[in-house]
mmCIF file of C-alpha atoms in Angstrom:
data_model
loop_
_atom_site.group_PDB
_atom_site.id
_atom_site.type_symbol
_atom_site.label_atom_id
_atom_site.label_comp_id
_atom_site.label_asym_id
_atom_site.label_seq_id
_atom_site.Cartn_x
_atom_site.Cartn_y
_atom_site.Cartn_z
ATOM 1 C CA GLN A 102 15.054 21.203 76.492
ATOM 2 C CA VAL A 103 11.932 22.772 75.053
ATOM 3 C CA GLN A 104 8.532 22.682 76.720
ATOM 4 C CA VAL A 105 5.338 23.876 75.109
ATOM 5 C CA GLN A 106 2.266 24.552 77.237
ATOM 6 C CA GLN A 107 -1.108 25.712 75.996
ATOM 7 C CA TRP A 108 -4.346 26.931 77.499
ATOM 8 C CA GLY A 109 -7.678 28.480 76.573
ATOM 9 C CA ALA A 110 -11.440 28.169 76.707
ATOM 10 C CA GLY A 111 -12.796 24.713 75.932
ATOM 11 C CA LEU A 112 -16.501 25.336 75.357
ATOM 12 C CA LEU A 113 -17.899 27.841 72.891
ATOM 13 C CA LYS A 114 -21.261 28.619 71.322
ATOM 14 C CA PRO A 115 -21.676 28.943 67.550
ATOM 15 C CA SER A 116 -20.555 32.337 66.199
ATOM 16 C CA GLU A 117 -18.255 32.971 69.174
ATOM 17 C CA THR A 118 -14.486 33.473 68.947
ATOM 18 C CA LEU A 119 -11.985 30.759 69.818
ATOM 19 C CA SER A 120 -8.913 31.982 71.666
ATOM 20 C CA LEU A 121 -5.944 29.818 72.662
ATOM 21 C CA ASN A 122 -2.476 30.602 73.958
ATOM 22 C CA CYS A 123 0.813 28.747 73.905
ATOM 23 C CA ALA A 124 3.896 29.383 76.039
ATOM 24 C CA VAL A 125 7.345 28.152 75.109
ATOM 25 C CA TYR A 126 9.985 27.372 77.723
ATOM 26 C CA GLY A 127 13.573 26.969 76.679
ATOM 27 C CA ARG A 128 15.930 28.778 74.394
ATOM 28 C CA SER A 129 15.679 29.734 70.733
ATOM 29 C CA PHE A 130 12.075 30.961 70.548
ATOM 30 C CA ASN A 131 13.213 33.472 67.935
ATOM 31 C CA ASP A 132 14.802 30.837 65.712
ATOM 32 C CA TYR A 133 11.637 28.992 64.690
ATOM 33 C CA TYR A 134 8.164 29.267 63.291
ATOM 34 C CA TRP A 135 5.371 28.302 65.681
ATOM 35 C CA SER A 136 2.228 26.579 64.447
ATOM 36 C CA TRP A 137 -1.311 25.696 65.388
ATOM 37 C CA ILE A 138 -2.696 22.328 64.282
ATOM 38 C CA ARG A 139 -6.107 20.819 64.998
ATOM 39 C CA GLN A 140 -7.679 17.375 65.031
ATOM 40 C CA PRO A 141 -11.462 16.819 65.029
ATOM 41 C CA PRO A 142 -12.569 13.906 67.213
ATOM 42 C CA GLY A 143 -11.694 10.622 65.522
ATOM 43 C CA LYS A 144 -10.242 12.372 62.470
ATOM 44 C CA GLY A 145 -6.901 13.457 61.061
ATOM 45 C CA LEU A 146 -4.643 16.453 61.551
ATOM 46 C CA GLU A 147 -5.091 19.857 59.903
ATOM 47 C CA TRP A 148 -2.491 22.632 59.897
ATOM 48 C CA ILE A 149 -4.021 26.007 60.755
ATOM 49 C CA GLY A 150 -1.135 28.429 60.449
ATOM 50 C CA GLU A 151 2.171 29.678 61.814
ATOM 51 C CA VAL A 152 3.958 32.743 63.131
ATOM 52 C CA ASN A 153 7.576 33.704 63.726
ATOM 53 C CA HIS A 154 9.123 36.066 66.271
ATOM 54 C CA SER A 155 8.771 39.018 63.895
ATOM 55 C CA GLY A 156 5.046 38.437 63.590
ATOM 56 C CA TYR A 157 5.242 37.090 60.050
ATOM 57 C CA THR A 158 2.396 34.662 59.487
ATOM 58 C CA ASN A 159 1.299 31.959 57.057
ATOM 59 C CA TYR A 160 -2.206 30.524 57.139
ATOM 60 C CA ASN A 161 -4.019 27.544 55.708
ATOM 61 C CA PRO A 162 -6.017 29.106 52.844
ATOM 62 C CA SER A 163 -9.102 27.143 53.903
ATOM 63 C CA LEU A 164 -9.153 28.988 57.261
ATOM 64 C CA LYS A 165 -7.385 32.224 56.420
ATOM 65 C CA SER A 166 -10.470 34.434 56.464
ATOM 66 C CA ARG A 167 -11.227 33.529 60.089
ATOM 67 C CA VAL A 168 -7.771 33.017 61.649
ATOM 68 C CA THR A 169 -5.293 35.306 63.344
ATOM 69 C CA ILE A 170 -2.057 34.081 64.904
ATOM 70 C CA SER A 171 -0.053 36.566 66.928
ATOM 71 C CA VAL A 172 3.167 36.532 68.943
ATOM 72 C CA ASP A 173 4.438 38.110 72.152
ATOM 73 C CA THR A 174 8.201 37.708 72.167
ATOM 74 C CA SER A 175 8.552 39.336 75.594
ATOM 75 C CA LYS A 176 6.780 36.312 77.055
ATOM 76 C CA ASN A 177 7.795 33.676 74.473
ATOM 77 C CA GLN A 178 4.122 33.151 73.738
ATOM 78 C CA PHE A 179 1.929 32.961 70.673
ATOM 79 C CA SER A 180 -1.831 32.894 70.282
ATOM 80 C CA LEU A 181 -4.612 31.646 68.026
ATOM 81 C CA THR A 182 -7.885 33.427 67.334
ATOM 82 C CA LEU A 183 -10.579 31.801 65.193
ATOM 83 C CA ASN A 184 -13.706 33.832 64.498
ATOM 84 C CA SER A 185 -17.301 32.756 63.926
ATOM 85 C CA VAL A 186 -16.874 29.176 65.074
ATOM 86 C CA THR A 187 -19.311 26.418 64.164
ATOM 87 C CA ALA A 188 -19.666 22.799 65.200
ATOM 88 C CA ALA A 189 -17.196 21.919 62.430
ATOM 89 C CA ASP A 190 -14.491 23.701 64.454
ATOM 90 C CA THR A 191 -14.848 21.233 67.322
ATOM 91 C CA ALA A 192 -11.416 19.664 67.658
ATOM 92 C CA VAL A 193 -8.334 19.185 69.789
ATOM 93 C CA TYR A 194 -6.093 22.144 69.051
ATOM 94 C CA TYR A 195 -2.330 21.768 69.343
ATOM 95 C CA CYS A 196 0.486 24.288 69.250
ATOM 96 C CA ALA A 197 3.836 23.078 67.937
ATOM 97 C CA ARG A 198 7.323 24.193 66.996
ATOM 98 C CA LYS A 199 8.275 23.984 63.332
ATOM 99 C CA GLY A 200 11.864 22.827 63.180
ATOM 100 C CA MET A 201 12.750 20.296 60.504
ATOM 101 C CA SER A 202 9.146 19.340 61.098
ATOM 102 C CA PHE A 203 6.738 19.761 63.972
ATOM 103 C CA ASP A 204 9.115 18.558 66.652
ATOM 104 C CA TYR A 205 7.733 19.893 69.933
ATOM 105 C CA TRP A 206 3.999 19.865 70.674
ATOM 106 C CA GLY A 207 1.733 21.221 73.355
ATOM 107 C CA GLN A 208 -0.517 18.879 75.263
ATOM 108 C CA GLY A 209 -3.610 19.775 73.252
ATOM 109 C CA THR A 210 -6.829 21.586 74.160
ATOM 110 C CA LEU A 211 -10.242 20.164 73.331
ATOM 111 C CA VAL A 212 -12.477 22.931 72.058
ATOM 112 C CA THR A 213 -16.146 22.038 71.751
ATOM 113 C CA VAL A 214 -18.594 24.248 69.871
ATOM 114 C CA SER A 215 -22.165 23.593 70.921
ATOM 115 C CA SER A 216 -25.299 25.595 71.496
ATOM 116 C CA GLN B 188 -9.888 15.891 52.546
ATOM 117 C CA SER B 189 -6.156 15.191 52.580
ATOM 118 C CA VAL B 190 -3.898 15.212 49.537
ATOM 119 C CA LEU B 191 -1.671 12.561 51.113
ATOM 120 C CA THR B 192 -3.219 9.089 51.072
ATOM 121 C CA GLN B 193 -2.425 6.344 53.567
ATOM 122 C CA PRO B 194 -4.010 2.919 54.118
ATOM 123 C CA PRO B 195 -6.597 3.113 56.917
ATOM 124 C CA SER B 196 -5.061 0.226 58.830
ATOM 125 C CA VAL B 197 -2.233 -2.270 58.901
ATOM 126 C CA SER B 198 -1.598 -5.080 61.334
ATOM 127 C CA GLY B 199 1.078 -7.557 62.241
ATOM 128 C CA ALA B 200 2.157 -9.997 64.892
ATOM 129 C CA PRO B 201 4.841 -9.110 67.412
ATOM 130 C CA GLY B 202 8.264 -9.247 65.814
ATOM 131 C CA GLN B 203 6.976 -8.842 62.273
ATOM 132 C CA ARG B 204 7.678 -6.040 59.821
ATOM 133 C CA VAL B 205 4.915 -3.727 58.631
ATOM 134 C CA THR B 206 4.998 -0.866 56.154
ATOM 135 C CA ILE B 207 2.756 2.163 55.752
ATOM 136 C CA SER B 208 2.577 3.965 52.436
ATOM 137 C CA CYS B 209 1.994 7.675 51.896
ATOM 138 C CA THR B 210 1.028 8.631 48.360
ATOM 139 C CA GLY B 211 0.926 12.186 47.099
ATOM 140 C CA SER B 212 1.379 14.089 43.867
ATOM 141 C CA SER B 213 3.715 16.391 41.983
ATOM 142 C CA SER B 214 2.690 19.357 44.136
ATOM 143 C CA ASN B 215 3.893 17.743 47.337
ATOM 144 C CA ILE B 216 5.970 14.574 47.617
ATOM 145 C CA GLY B 217 6.715 14.413 43.884
ATOM 146 C CA GLY B 218 7.731 18.054 43.929
ATOM 147 C CA GLY B 219 10.663 17.258 46.181
ATOM 148 C CA TYR B 220 9.183 18.407 49.462
ATOM 149 C CA ASP B 221 10.353 16.489 52.500
ATOM 150 C CA VAL B 222 8.042 14.020 54.167
ATOM 151 C CA HIS B 223 7.858 13.478 57.901
ATOM 152 C CA TRP B 224 6.155 10.817 59.995
ATOM 153 C CA PHE B 225 4.345 11.099 63.312
ATOM 154 C CA GLN B 226 3.181 8.522 65.836
ATOM 155 C CA GLN B 227 0.094 9.320 67.887
ATOM 156 C CA LEU B 228 -0.727 7.164 70.886
ATOM 157 C CA PRO B 229 -4.344 7.291 72.104
ATOM 158 C CA GLY B 230 -5.170 10.530 73.867
ATOM 159 C CA THR B 231 -1.764 12.111 73.309
ATOM 160 C CA ALA B 232 -0.178 14.662 71.015
ATOM 161 C CA PRO B 233 1.566 13.407 67.885
ATOM 162 C CA LYS B 234 5.255 12.610 68.251
ATOM 163 C CA LEU B 235 7.790 13.206 65.484
ATOM 164 C CA LEU B 236 9.075 9.805 64.395
ATOM 165 C CA ILE B 237 10.919 10.437 61.109
ATOM 166 C CA TYR B 238 11.908 13.788 59.602
ATOM 167 C CA ALA B 239 13.120 14.670 56.114
ATOM 168 C CA ASN B 240 12.128 11.314 54.643
ATOM 169 C CA ASN B 241 14.503 9.003 56.520
ATOM 170 C CA ASN B 242 15.975 10.671 59.620
ATOM 171 C CA ARG B 243 15.171 9.701 63.191
ATOM 172 C CA PRO B 244 15.135 12.258 66.015
ATOM 173 C CA SER B 245 17.162 11.384 69.067
ATOM 174 C CA GLY B 246 15.470 8.693 71.122
ATOM 175 C CA VAL B 247 13.474 7.085 68.306
ATOM 176 C CA PRO B 248 14.395 3.395 67.943
ATOM 177 C CA ASP B 249 16.041 2.283 64.718
ATOM 178 C CA ARG B 250 13.135 -0.135 64.232
ATOM 179 C CA PHE B 251 11.461 2.818 62.518
ATOM 180 C CA SER B 252 12.705 3.832 59.067
ATOM 181 C CA GLY B 253 11.486 5.883 56.138
ATOM 182 C CA SER B 254 12.044 5.620 52.401
ATOM 183 C CA LYS B 255 10.960 7.692 49.402
ATOM 184 C CA SER B 256 10.291 6.808 45.783
ATOM 185 C CA GLY B 257 8.772 9.296 43.374
ATOM 186 C CA THR B 258 5.418 10.445 44.703
ATOM 187 C CA SER B 259 5.233 7.777 47.388
ATOM 188 C CA LEU B 260 6.911 7.318 50.694
ATOM 189 C CA SER B 261 6.859 4.463 53.178
ATOM 190 C CA LEU B 262 7.352 4.030 56.892
ATOM 191 C CA ALA B 263 8.638 0.637 57.972
ATOM 192 C CA ILE B 264 8.401 -0.775 61.472
ATOM 193 C CA THR B 265 10.546 -3.836 62.050
ATOM 194 C CA GLY B 266 10.387 -6.050 65.109
ATOM 195 C CA LEU B 267 6.825 -4.901 65.810
ATOM 196 C CA GLN B 268 6.065 -4.415 69.514
ATOM 197 C CA ALA B 269 2.822 -3.979 71.437
ATOM 198 C CA GLU B 270 3.819 -0.397 72.270
ATOM 199 C CA ASP B 271 3.834 0.428 68.538
ATOM 200 C CA GLU B 272 0.051 0.181 68.412
ATOM 201 C CA ALA B 273 -0.931 3.726 67.475
ATOM 202 C CA ASP B 274 -2.018 6.018 64.653
ATOM 203 C CA TYR B 275 0.659 7.099 62.183
ATOM 204 C CA TYR B 276 0.555 10.194 59.967
ATOM 205 C CA CYS B 277 2.771 11.381 57.144
ATOM 206 C CA GLN B 278 3.190 15.132 56.561
ATOM 207 C CA SER B 279 4.601 17.344 53.839
ATOM 208 C CA TYR B 280 4.104 20.688 52.123
ATOM 209 C CA ASP B 281 1.812 21.243 49.158
ATOM 210 C CA SER B 282 2.724 24.012 46.735
ATOM 211 C CA SER B 283 -0.723 24.109 45.129
ATOM 212 C CA LEU B 284 -2.460 24.558 48.452
ATOM 213 C CA ASN B 285 0.328 26.714 49.941
ATOM 214 C CA SER B 286 -0.100 24.738 53.109
ATOM 215 C CA TYR B 287 1.463 22.047 55.220
ATOM 216 C CA VAL B 288 -0.574 18.875 54.771
ATOM 217 C CA PHE B 289 -0.994 15.641 56.687
ATOM 218 C CA GLY B 290 -1.842 12.165 55.471
ATOM 219 C CA THR B 291 -5.143 10.475 56.136
ATOM 220 C CA GLY B 292 -3.614 8.422 58.943
ATOM 221 C CA THR B 293 -3.011 4.702 59.479
ATOM 222 C CA LYS B 294 -3.944 2.692 62.531
ATOM 223 C CA VAL B 295 -1.364 0.039 63.367
ATOM 224 C CA THR B 296 -2.677 -2.971 65.276
ATOM 225 C CA VAL B 297 -0.405 -5.502 66.922
ATOM 226 C CA LEU B 298 -2.114 -8.877 66.786
#
């Protein structure tokens, strides 16, 4: 069975950098792409980007200039960095495995951007 | 702003059948990209409900089914139960945006 656990800072000031991490427990980390998805309070879901075990990434063009997703295969972990955050980046951030679709999800981390 | 449009809400009595539509365009659903459905209970992460248009992951009841026609896709819930009260999202890939995209979301209320 696959378990996905995430962690990171939940309160940021405008212009700071968001940093979240996701650890994957179970086999086959190298066989999938791993994504970050966010959901502003009371709103819908937005895909941020993905990474595979080789470090190959794809990003949502709307966020590409501010996003970096990296991978550490020695720990079966991947990370999200989002620069220059504003209040519009306040959301629950999820990490997820991309199989046929997003089939395993982390528990979510609420990140609030406020001065 | 999402490129996949869903009705904001649907409702039904216990035991009834409800359907949720997901309408896209030629750059996503109409372009042959698979559509997937997620159920999100309050305060929890989304759960994969239907993948590749009409397939259920292990453990998902057969009360949930998906169908596709052209640039639209529907999720049907038969034998509606109180535990089905949740938000539902469709998801696909958009070749114009070069991005995975989600629908606007539909809140299902069990009367």
